[in-house]
Coordinates of C-alpha atoms in Angstrom, one line a residue:
Chain A
X1270 CA 95.6 128.3 86.6
X1271 CA 93.7 125.3 85.2
X1272 CA 93.0 122.3 87.4
X1273 CA 91.4 118.9 86.7
X1274 CA 89.3 117.8 89.7
X1275 CA 89.3 114.0 89.5
X1276 CA 86.5 112.6 91.5
X1277 CA 87.0 109.2 93.1
X1278 CA 84.6 107.1 95.2
X1279 CA 84.0 103.5 96.3
X1280 CA 80.8 102.6 94.5
X1281 CA 79.6 100.7 97.6
X1282 CA 79.6 104.0 99.5
X1283 CA 77.4 105.7 96.9
X1284 CA 73.7 106.0 97.6
X1285 CA 71.4 104.2 95.2
X1286 CA 70.1 106.6 92.5
X1287 CA 66.4 106.0 93.4
X1288 CA 66.8 106.3 97.1
X1289 CA 66.0 109.6 98.9
X1290 CA 69.8 110.0 99.6
X1291 CA 70.6 109.4 96.0
X1292 CA 68.0 111.9 94.8
X1293 CA 69.3 114.5 97.3
X1294 CA 72.8 113.9 96.1
X1295 CA 71.7 114.3 92.5
X1296 CA 70.2 117.6 93.3
X1297 CA 73.5 118.7 95.0
X1298 CA 75.4 117.8 91.9
X1299 CA 73.1 119.9 89.8
X1300 CA 73.4 122.9 92.2
X1301 CA 77.1 122.5 92.4
X1302 CA 77.6 122.4 88.6
X1303 CA 75.4 125.4 88.2
X1304 CA 77.3 127.4 90.9
X1305 CA 80.6 126.4 89.2
X1306 CA 79.3 127.5 85.8
X1307 CA 77.9 130.8 87.1
X1308 CA 81.3 131.6 88.8
X1309 CA 82.9 131.5 85.4
X1310 CA 85.5 129.0 86.6
X1311 CA 84.1 125.9 84.8
X1312 CA 85.9 124.8 81.7
X1313 CA 84.3 121.4 81.4
X1314 CA 83.3 118.3 83.3
X1315 CA 81.5 115.0 83.0
X1316 CA 80.1 112.2 85.1
X1317 CA 81.4 108.8 84.1
X1318 CA 79.5 105.5 83.8
X1319 CA 80.5 103.0 86.4
X1320 CA 83.8 101.2 86.1
X1321 CA 82.4 98.0 84.7
X1322 CA 81.6 100.0 81.5
X1323 CA 85.3 100.8 81.1
X1324 CA 87.5 99.4 78.4
X1325 CA 91.3 99.7 78.6
X1326 CA 93.6 99.6 75.6
X1327 CA 97.4 99.4 75.3
X1328 CA 99.7 98.8 72.4
X1329 CA 102.8 96.7 73.1
X1330 CA 105.3 95.7 70.3
X1331 CA 102.8 96.7 67.7
X1332 CA 100.1 94.6 69.2
X1333 CA 96.9 96.1 70.5
X1334 CA 95.7 94.7 73.8
X1335 CA 92.1 95.5 74.7
X1336 CA 90.8 94.6 78.1
X1337 CA 87.5 94.8 79.9
X1338 CA 87.5 97.1 83.0
X1339 CA 89.5 100.1 84.3
X1340 CA 93.3 100.3 84.0
X1341 CA 93.7 99.6 87.7
X1342 CA 91.4 97.5 89.9
X1343 CA 90.9 99.6 93.0
X1344 CA 88.2 100.1 95.6
X1345 CA 87.9 103.8 94.8
X1346 CA 87.2 104.4 91.1
X1347 CA 87.1 107.6 88.9
X1348 CA 83.5 108.6 88.8
X1349 CA 83.8 112.0 87.0
X1350 CA 85.8 115.1 86.6
X1351 CA 85.6 118.9 86.3
X1352 CA 88.0 121.2 84.6
X1353 CA 88.4 124.5 86.4
X1354 CA 90.2 127.8 85.7
X1355 CA 90.8 129.6 89.0
X1356 CA 93.6 131.9 90.4
X1357 CA 95.4 129.3 92.6
X1358 CA 95.4 126.0 94.5
X1359 CA 93.4 127.5 97.4
X1360 CA 90.6 128.5 95.1
X1361 CA 90.6 125.0 93.5
X1362 CA 90.7 123.4 96.9
X1363 CA 87.7 125.4 97.9
X1364 CA 85.7 124.1 95.0
X1365 CA 86.9 120.6 95.5
X1366 CA 85.9 120.6 99.1
X1367 CA 82.3 121.3 98.0
X1368 CA 81.9 118.4 95.6
X1369 CA 78.9 116.4 96.8
X1370 CA 80.7 113.1 97.0
X1371 CA 83.7 114.5 98.9
X1372 CA 82.1 113.4 102.2
X1373 CA 82.7 109.7 101.4
X1374 CA 85.1 109.8 98.4
X1375 CA 88.2 111.7 97.4
X1376 CA 88.9 114.5 95.0
X1377 CA 92.3 114.7 93.4
X1378 CA 93.4 118.0 92.1
X1379 CA 95.8 118.1 89.2
X1380 CA 97.1 121.3 87.6
X1381 CA 97.0 121.0 83.8
X1382 CA 100.2 121.6 81.8
X1383 CA 100.3 124.9 80.0
X1384 CA 102.5 124.6 76.9
X1385 CA 104.3 127.8 76.0
X1386 CA 103.1 129.2 72.7
X1387 CA 106.2 130.0 70.6
Chain B
X1447 CA 149.6 133.4 106.8
X1448 CA 150.9 134.5 103.5
X1449 CA 150.4 138.2 102.5
X1450 CA 148.4 138.7 99.3
X1451 CA 147.3 142.0 97.8
X1452 CA 144.0 142.9 99.4
X1453 CA 144.0 140.0 101.8
X1454 CA 143.8 142.5 104.7
X1455 CA 140.3 143.4 103.6
X1456 CA 139.3 140.0 102.3
X1457 CA 139.0 138.2 105.7
X1458 CA 136.7 140.7 107.4
X1459 CA 134.6 141.0 104.3
X1460 CA 134.2 137.3 104.0
X1461 CA 133.3 137.1 107.7
X1462 CA 130.7 139.9 107.2
X1463 CA 129.2 138.1 104.2
X1464 CA 129.0 134.8 106.2
X1465 CA 127.2 136.7 109.0
X1466 CA 124.9 138.5 106.6
X1467 CA 123.9 135.3 104.9
X1468 CA 123.3 133.6 108.3
X1469 CA 121.4 136.3 110.0
X1470 CA 119.7 138.1 107.1
X1471 CA 119.6 135.5 104.3
X1472 CA 116.1 134.2 105.3
X1473 CA 114.6 137.7 105.4
X1474 CA 116.3 138.7 102.1
X1475 CA 115.0 135.5 100.4
X1476 CA 111.5 136.1 101.8
X1477 CA 111.5 139.7 100.3
X1478 CA 112.8 138.4 97.0
X1479 CA 110.2 135.7 96.7
X1480 CA 107.6 138.3 97.4
X1481 CA 108.9 140.7 94.8
X1482 CA 109.1 137.8 92.3
X1483 CA 105.5 136.8 92.8
X1484 CA 106.3 133.6 94.6
X1485 CA 109.0 132.2 92.3
X1486 CA 111.2 130.4 94.9
X1487 CA 113.7 129.0 92.4
X1488 CA 114.4 132.4 90.7
X1489 CA 114.7 134.1 94.1
X1490 CA 117.2 131.5 95.4
X1491 CA 119.3 131.7 92.2
X1492 CA 119.3 135.5 92.3
X1493 CA 120.4 135.4 96.0
X1494 CA 123.3 133.0 95.1
X1495 CA 124.3 135.5 92.4
X1496 CA 124.2 138.3 94.9
X1497 CA 126.4 136.4 97.3
X1498 CA 128.9 135.8 94.6
X1499 CA 128.8 139.5 93.7
X1500 CA 129.3 140.4 97.3
X1501 CA 132.2 138.0 97.6
X1502 CA 133.9 139.9 94.8
X1503 CA 133.0 143.5 95.7
X1504 CA 132.9 143.7 99.4
X1505 CA 136.7 143.1 99.9
X1506 CA 137.4 145.8 97.3
X1507 CA 134.7 148.4 98.0
X1508 CA 134.2 147.7 101.8
X1509 CA 131.3 146.1 103.6
X1510 CA 128.1 148.0 103.0
X1511 CA 126.4 149.6 106.0
X1512 CA 123.3 147.5 105.6
X1513 CA 124.4 144.2 104.1
X1514 CA 120.8 142.8 104.0
X1515 CA 119.6 145.7 101.9
X1516 CA 122.6 145.5 99.7
X1517 CA 122.0 141.8 99.1
X1518 CA 118.3 142.4 98.4
X1519 CA 119.0 145.1 95.8
X1520 CA 121.8 143.1 94.2
X1521 CA 119.7 140.0 94.0
X1522 CA 116.7 141.8 92.6
X1523 CA 118.9 143.1 89.8
X1524 CA 120.3 139.7 89.1
X1525 CA 116.8 138.4 89.0
X1526 CA 116.0 141.0 86.3
X1527 CA 119.0 139.9 84.3
X1528 CA 117.9 136.3 84.6
X1529 CA 114.4 137.1 83.6
X1530 CA 115.6 139.0 80.6
X1531 CA 117.7 136.1 79.5
X1532 CA 114.9 133.6 80.1
X1533 CA 112.7 132.2 77.4
X1534 CA 108.9 132.8 77.4
X1535 CA 109.4 136.5 78.3
X1536 CA 105.6 137.1 77.8
X1537 CA 104.7 135.6 81.2
X1538 CA 107.5 137.3 83.0
X1539 CA 106.9 140.8 81.7
X1540 CA 104.6 141.7 84.5
X1541 CA 107.2 140.6 87.1
X1542 CA 109.9 142.6 85.3
X1543 CA 107.7 145.7 85.2
X1544 CA 107.0 145.3 88.9
X1545 CA 110.6 144.9 89.7
X1546 CA 111.7 147.9 87.6
X1547 CA 109.2 150.0 89.5
X1548 CA 110.7 148.9 92.8
X1549 CA 114.1 150.1 91.5
X1550 CA 112.7 153.5 90.6
X1551 CA 112.4 152.7 86.9
X1552 CA 116.1 152.4 86.3
X1553 CA 118.7 149.8 87.0
X1554 CA 121.8 151.4 88.4
X1555 CA 125.0 149.6 88.8
X1556 CA 125.9 151.1 92.2
X1557 CA 124.4 149.4 95.1
X1558 CA 122.4 151.8 97.2
X1559 CA 123.0 152.3 100.9
X1560 CA 119.4 151.7 101.9
X1561 CA 116.4 149.7 100.7
X1562 CA 113.0 151.2 101.0
X1563 CA 111.3 147.7 101.3
X1564 CA 112.8 147.0 104.7
X1565 CA 109.5 147.9 106.3
X1566 CA 107.7 145.1 104.5
X1567 CA 110.0 142.3 105.8
X1568 CA 107.6 140.9 108.4
X1569 CA 104.8 140.5 105.9
X1570 CA 107.0 138.8 103.4
X1571 CA 108.2 136.3 106.0
X1572 CA 104.6 135.7 107.1
X1573 CA 103.5 135.0 103.5
X1574 CA 106.5 132.8 103.1
X1575 CA 105.7 130.7 106.1
X1576 CA 102.1 130.1 105.0
X1577 CA 103.4 129.0 101.6
X1578 CA 106.1 126.7 103.0
X1579 CA 103.5 125.1 105.4
X1580 CA 100.8 124.7 102.8
X1581 CA 98.9 121.4 103.5
X1582 CA 99.4 120.4 99.8
X1583 CA 103.1 119.8 100.6
X1584 CA 104.2 116.7 102.4
X1585 CA 104.8 117.2 106.1
X1586 CA 108.6 116.5 105.9
X1587 CA 108.8 119.0 102.9
X1588 CA 106.9 121.6 104.9
X1589 CA 109.4 121.3 107.8
X1590 CA 112.5 121.3 105.6
X1591 CA 111.3 124.1 103.4
X1592 CA 110.3 126.3 106.4
X1593 CA 113.7 125.8 108.1
X1594 CA 115.7 126.4 104.9
X1595 CA 113.9 129.4 103.4
X1596 CA 113.0 131.2 106.7
X1597 CA 116.1 130.3 108.5
X1598 CA 118.3 131.3 105.6
X1599 CA 120.3 128.0 105.8
X1600 CA 122.1 126.4 102.9
X1601 CA 120.9 123.0 101.7
X1602 CA 123.9 121.4 103.3
X1603 CA 123.1 123.1 106.7
X1604 CA 119.5 122.1 106.4
X1605 CA 120.5 118.5 105.7
X1606 CA 122.8 118.5 108.7
X1607 CA 120.1 119.9 110.9
X1608 CA 117.8 117.0 110.0
X1609 CA 120.6 114.4 109.8
X1610 CA 119.9 113.4 106.2
X1611 CA 122.3 113.3 103.3
X1612 CA 122.6 116.6 101.4
X1613 CA 121.5 114.9 98.3
X1614 CA 118.3 113.6 100.0
X1615 CA 117.6 117.1 101.3
X1616 CA 118.3 118.7 97.9
X1617 CA 115.7 116.3 96.3
X1618 CA 113.2 117.0 99.0
X1619 CA 113.5 120.7 98.6
X1620 CA 113.6 120.7 94.8
X1621 CA 110.4 118.5 94.8
X1622 CA 108.7 120.9 97.2
X1623 CA 109.5 124.0 95.2
X1624 CA 108.5 122.3 92.0
X1625 CA 105.2 121.4 93.6
X1626 CA 104.6 125.0 94.8
X1627 CA 105.1 126.3 91.2
X1628 CA 103.3 123.5 89.4
X1629 CA 100.3 123.2 91.7
X1630 CA 99.8 126.9 92.0
X1631 CA 100.2 127.1 95.8
X1632 CA 99.5 130.8 96.5
X1633 CA 102.1 133.1 98.0
X1634 CA 100.1 135.0 100.6
X1635 CA 98.7 135.0 104.1
X1636 CA 95.4 133.0 103.8
X1637 CA 92.1 134.9 103.8
X1638 CA 90.1 135.2 107.0
X1639 CA 88.0 132.1 106.3
X1640 CA 91.0 129.8 105.8
X1641 CA 93.3 131.4 108.5
X1642 CA 92.3 129.4 111.6
X1643 CA 92.8 126.0 109.8
X1644 CA 96.0 127.1 108.0
X1645 CA 97.4 128.7 111.1
X1646 CA 96.9 125.5 113.0
X1647 CA 98.9 123.7 110.4
X1648 CA 101.7 126.3 110.6
X1649 CA 101.8 125.9 114.4
X1650 CA 102.2 122.2 113.9
X1651 CA 105.1 122.7 111.6
X1652 CA 106.8 125.1 113.9
X1653 CA 106.4 122.7 116.8
X1654 CA 107.7 119.8 114.8
X1655 CA 110.8 121.9 114.0
X1656 CA 111.2 122.6 117.7
X1657 CA 110.8 118.9 118.7
X1658 CA 113.1 117.8 115.9
X1659 CA 115.7 120.1 117.5
X1660 CA 114.8 119.2 121.1
X1661 CA 115.1 115.4 120.6
X1662 CA 116.7 114.0 117.5
X1663 CA 114.6 111.1 116.4
X1664 CA 117.4 109.0 115.0
X1665 CA 120.5 111.0 115.6
X1666 CA 123.4 110.8 118.0
X1667 CA 123.0 114.3 119.3
X1668 CA 120.2 115.0 121.7
X1669 CA 119.8 118.8 121.2
X1670 CA 120.2 120.6 118.0
X1671 CA 120.0 124.2 119.2
X1672 CA 119.6 125.9 115.8
X1673 CA 116.3 124.2 115.1
X1674 CA 115.0 125.2 118.6
X1675 CA 116.1 128.8 118.0
X1676 CA 114.5 128.9 114.6
X1677 CA 111.2 127.5 115.8
X1678 CA 111.1 130.1 118.6
X1679 CA 111.9 132.8 116.1
X1680 CA 109.0 131.6 113.9
X1681 CA 106.7 131.4 116.9
X1682 CA 107.5 135.0 117.8
X1683 CA 107.0 136.0 114.2
X1684 CA 103.4 134.5 114.2
X1685 CA 102.6 136.1 117.5
X1686 CA 104.0 139.5 116.5
X1687 CA 102.4 139.8 113.0
X1688 CA 99.0 138.0 113.3
X1689 CA 95.9 138.9 115.3
X1690 CA 96.2 137.6 118.9
X1691 CA 95.6 133.9 119.1
X1692 CA 95.6 131.9 122.4
X1693 CA 97.1 128.7 120.8
X1694 CA 99.9 130.6 119.1
X1695 CA 100.7 132.2 122.5
X1696 CA 100.4 128.7 124.0
X1697 CA 102.9 127.3 121.5
X1698 CA 105.4 130.1 122.0
X1699 CA 105.1 129.7 125.8
X1700 CA 105.5 125.9 125.5
X1701 CA 108.7 126.2 123.4
X1702 CA 110.2 128.8 125.7
X1703 CA 109.5 126.7 128.8
X1704 CA 110.9 123.5 127.2
X1705 CA 113.9 125.4 125.9
X1706 CA 114.6 126.9 129.4
X1707 CA 115.8 123.4 130.3
X1708 CA 118.1 123.1 127.3
X1709 CA 121.4 123.4 129.2
X1710 CA 120.3 120.9 131.8
X1711 CA 118.8 118.2 129.4
X1712 CA 122.2 116.9 128.3
X1713 CA 125.5 116.5 130.0
X1714 CA 128.9 117.6 128.7
X1715 CA 129.1 114.4 126.6
X1716 CA 125.7 115.0 125.1
X1717 CA 124.0 112.2 127.1
X1718 CA 120.4 113.0 128.1
X1719 CA 119.8 113.8 131.7
X1720 CA 116.4 112.8 133.1
X1721 CA 114.2 115.4 134.7
X1722 CA 114.9 113.9 138.2
X1723 CA 118.6 114.4 137.8
X1724 CA 118.6 117.8 136.2
X1725 CA 120.2 120.7 137.9
X1726 CA 117.3 123.1 138.2
X1727 CA 119.6 126.0 138.9
X1728 CA 120.8 125.8 135.3
X1729 CA 117.2 126.3 133.9
X1730 CA 117.0 129.6 132.1
X1731 CA 115.0 131.9 134.4
X1732 CA 114.5 134.5 131.7
X1733 CA 112.9 132.0 129.4
X1734 CA 110.7 130.6 132.2
X1735 CA 109.4 134.1 133.1
X1736 CA 108.7 134.9 129.5
X1737 CA 107.0 131.6 128.9
X1738 CA 104.8 131.9 132.0
X1739 CA 103.8 135.5 131.1
X1740 CA 102.8 134.5 127.6
X1741 CA 100.8 131.5 129.0
X1742 CA 99.0 133.9 131.4
X1743 CA 98.2 136.1 128.4
X1744 CA 96.9 133.1 126.5
X1745 CA 94.7 131.8 129.3
X1746 CA 93.2 135.2 129.8
X1747 CA 91.7 134.9 126.3
X1748 CA 89.6 131.9 127.6
X1749 CA 90.0 129.9 124.4
X1750 CA 91.7 126.8 125.6
X1751 CA 93.6 124.4 123.4
X1752 CA 96.3 121.7 123.5
X1753 CA 99.3 123.9 123.2
X1754 CA 98.1 126.0 126.2
X1755 CA 97.6 122.8 128.3
X1756 CA 101.0 121.5 127.4
X1757 CA 102.5 124.9 128.3
X1758 CA 100.6 124.8 131.6
X1759 CA 102.2 121.4 132.3
X1760 CA 105.7 122.7 131.4
X1761 CA 105.1 125.8 133.6
X1762 CA 104.2 123.6 136.6
X1763 CA 107.5 121.7 136.1
X1764 CA 109.4 125.0 135.6
X1765 CA 108.0 126.4 138.9
X1766 CA 108.7 123.4 141.0
X1767 CA 111.8 123.3 143.3
X1768 CA 112.2 119.6 142.9
X1769 CA 110.6 116.5 141.3
X1770 CA 108.9 115.7 144.6
X1771 CA 107.6 119.2 145.2
X1772 CA 105.9 119.2 141.8
X1773 CA 102.1 119.6 141.7
X1774 CA 101.6 116.1 140.2
X1775 CA 97.8 115.9 140.8
X1776 CA 97.4 119.0 138.7
X1777 CA 99.8 117.7 136.1
X1778 CA 98.0 114.3 135.8
X1779 CA 94.7 116.2 135.5
X1780 CA 96.1 118.4 132.7
X1781 CA 97.4 115.3 130.8
X1782 CA 93.9 113.9 131.1
X1783 CA 92.6 117.1 129.5
X1784 CA 95.4 117.0 126.8
X1785 CA 94.5 113.4 126.0
X1786 CA 91.1 114.6 124.7
X1787 CA 92.7 116.8 122.1
X1788 CA 95.8 114.6 121.4
X1789 CA 95.0 111.0 122.0
X1790 CA 98.6 110.0 121.3
X1791 CA 100.8 107.3 122.9
X1792 CA 103.2 109.9 124.3
X1793 CA 100.5 111.8 126.1
X1794 CA 99.0 108.6 127.5
X1795 CA 102.4 107.4 128.8
X1796 CA 103.1 110.8 130.3
X1797 CA 99.7 110.8 132.0
X1798 CA 100.5 107.4 133.5
X1799 CA 103.8 108.6 134.9
X1800 CA 102.2 111.7 136.4
X1801 CA 99.6 109.4 138.0
X1802 CA 102.5 107.3 139.5
X1803 CA 103.8 110.5 141.2
X1804 CA 100.4 111.7 142.2
X1805 CA 98.7 108.5 143.4
X1806 CA 101.6 106.1 143.9
X1807 CA 103.8 103.9 141.7
X1808 CA 101.3 101.0 141.6
X1809 CA 98.6 103.2 140.2
X1810 CA 100.9 104.4 137.5
X1811 CA 102.0 100.9 136.6
X1812 CA 98.4 99.8 136.3
X1813 CA 97.8 102.7 133.8
X1814 CA 100.8 101.6 131.8
X1815 CA 99.8 98.0 131.7
X1816 CA 96.3 98.9 130.6
X1817 CA 97.9 101.0 127.8
X1818 CA 100.1 98.2 126.6
X1819 CA 97.0 96.0 126.3
X1820 CA 94.4 98.4 125.0
X1821 CA 96.3 100.5 122.6
X1822 CA 98.7 98.1 121.0
X1823 CA 101.7 100.1 122.3
X1824 CA 103.8 97.0 122.8
X1825 CA 106.5 98.3 120.4
X1826 CA 106.6 101.8 122.0
X1827 CA 109.9 102.7 123.6
X1828 CA 108.7 105.3 126.1
X1829 CA 106.2 102.9 127.5
X1830 CA 108.8 100.3 128.3
X1831 CA 111.3 102.8 129.7
X1832 CA 108.6 104.4 131.9
X1833 CA 107.6 100.9 133.1
X1834 CA 111.2 100.1 133.9
X1835 CA 111.6 103.2 135.9
X1836 CA 108.4 102.7 137.9
X1837 CA 109.2 99.0 138.5
X1838 CA 112.6 100.0 139.8
X1839 CA 111.1 102.5 142.1
X1840 CA 108.6 99.8 143.2
X1841 CA 111.6 97.6 144.1
X1842 CA 111.0 95.0 141.4
X1843 CA 114.6 94.8 140.0
X1844 CA 114.0 91.8 137.8
X1845 CA 110.9 93.3 136.2
X1846 CA 112.7 96.6 135.7
X1847 CA 115.7 94.8 134.1
X1848 CA 113.4 93.0 131.6
X1849 CA 111.6 96.3 130.8
X1850 CA 114.9 98.1 130.1
X1851 CA 116.0 95.3 127.9
X1852 CA 112.8 95.6 125.9
X1853 CA 113.2 99.4 125.6
X1854 CA 116.8 99.1 124.5
X1855 CA 116.0 96.5 121.9
X1856 CA 113.4 98.9 120.4
X1857 CA 115.2 102.2 120.7
X1858 CA 116.5 103.9 117.5
X1859 CA 118.1 107.0 119.1
X1860 CA 121.8 106.4 120.0
X1861 CA 121.9 108.9 122.9
X1862 CA 118.7 107.7 124.4
X1863 CA 119.8 104.0 124.0
X1864 CA 123.1 104.7 125.8
X1865 CA 121.1 106.3 128.6
X1866 CA 118.8 103.3 128.9
X1867 CA 121.8 101.0 128.9
X1868 CA 123.4 103.1 131.7
X1869 CA 120.2 102.8 133.8
X1870 CA 120.0 99.1 133.1
X1871 CA 123.6 98.7 134.2
X1872 CA 122.7 100.2 137.6
X1873 CA 120.3 97.4 138.2
X1874 CA 122.8 94.7 137.5
X1875 CA 124.3 92.9 140.6
X1876 CA 127.5 94.6 141.8
X1877 CA 126.6 97.9 140.3
X1878 CA 126.3 99.6 143.7
X1879 CA 123.5 101.8 144.8
X1880 CA 121.3 103.0 142.0
X1881 CA 121.4 106.7 141.2
X1882 CA 118.5 109.1 141.9

């Protein structure tokens, strides 16, 4: 089964990148991603720029509305994602529970839709 | 009754089918879900097909010697039919092949007298309970799904057991089954590293099923026996099929000890009877003995936990000849211990009541007042009913009356509210001597 691991966190909880904690976390992300890739389960994944860099767009009645910022203003924002191919939810939960930011943020697991090939 | 051709056989056959569905439906379903690789919906549809087939054939051909095995085989064949008709055969080929092998490679039309898979039933039920209690499901879905699939109840029966509309229950179950399929919740007993955590979750669900049966949260009936029975059955299943676990033993002991008082807990009209007024002679001695023996077995493992402490409290009550002769100092100490694991309002209030019996009414009232202040329990019914009871015992009728009124205003359970109103009425002028 394929799962998207959507990684959310409150930016105020994240360690500053140049602090010792930030550098330690950065190393954890690298290790984690490497372990995931070596397991053969990784299908993709990216870290996202902070929410202020987001742009949202919607088209209503033929009119394009472009706005600054993420689609919903929330304390916890999407900070990145992985795409995994693993046997079942327990396996995906195991990987999700090891994501470096899970100690202060939240990881949402979403199975991806498999369309039948006809 | 009007005579119709074959009606002589129809009635017993229908009764046998009802009984088979009731007593073996859950096991048959567990086996089917196992054979179908965790496909709940297909298993349920196929079982319904098998019931329909049995309703047609049993009156004509006679009731099979092993109705459960007959239903399992018939349902498996109907599942094969359904799989063959379904689109997207690719994905389902593997399931079909596995099913065909179980039937010895050929699909016969005659139902066999035996089913070779009977031996595997406990494992299938165990896998099913871990799937139904998976933490990815909502707590209410876990409880409903566990009762329905493992208890072999219909959706209507499950809805009745939980006092919700059949439509609501249908939606709850459908959503849960859809989530199991879409989210890829595995159908298996969790591996060793996950087992302790998942088993703790399963115990919680089993205990919630029991307490739901023991005290309806918003219903008019105090005891719903079927839920208690099912919870105890599930507790036995966990104990019998998994490696020994002190907390699982504690849970089973606790349920048996609570359940020993079932007949005494409500009067003929369904009104709750408080512990003080219960006829201890009607407590079920067999259940008490079994519960105490299981608790001893648990304590011997020297791995304490909250279910064992709760069972120990229940065992002290069960072993006491009267309310007064109960070992209250020990019980209040055990509640103190329990509070460390379960810092919940109900445990805190029970501890205060135990202190009132052990150290005097005033000491208990002081505990309750502290709770109302500290822990924001001002809207908590048991706190006010316990306060009312202690104030009455302390001779403060006006205070007790006010506390009962508070509890009545907050209470959402009809049977419990009626009991509170009855106790309040005893305090009113002209009511005569208050009861025990």
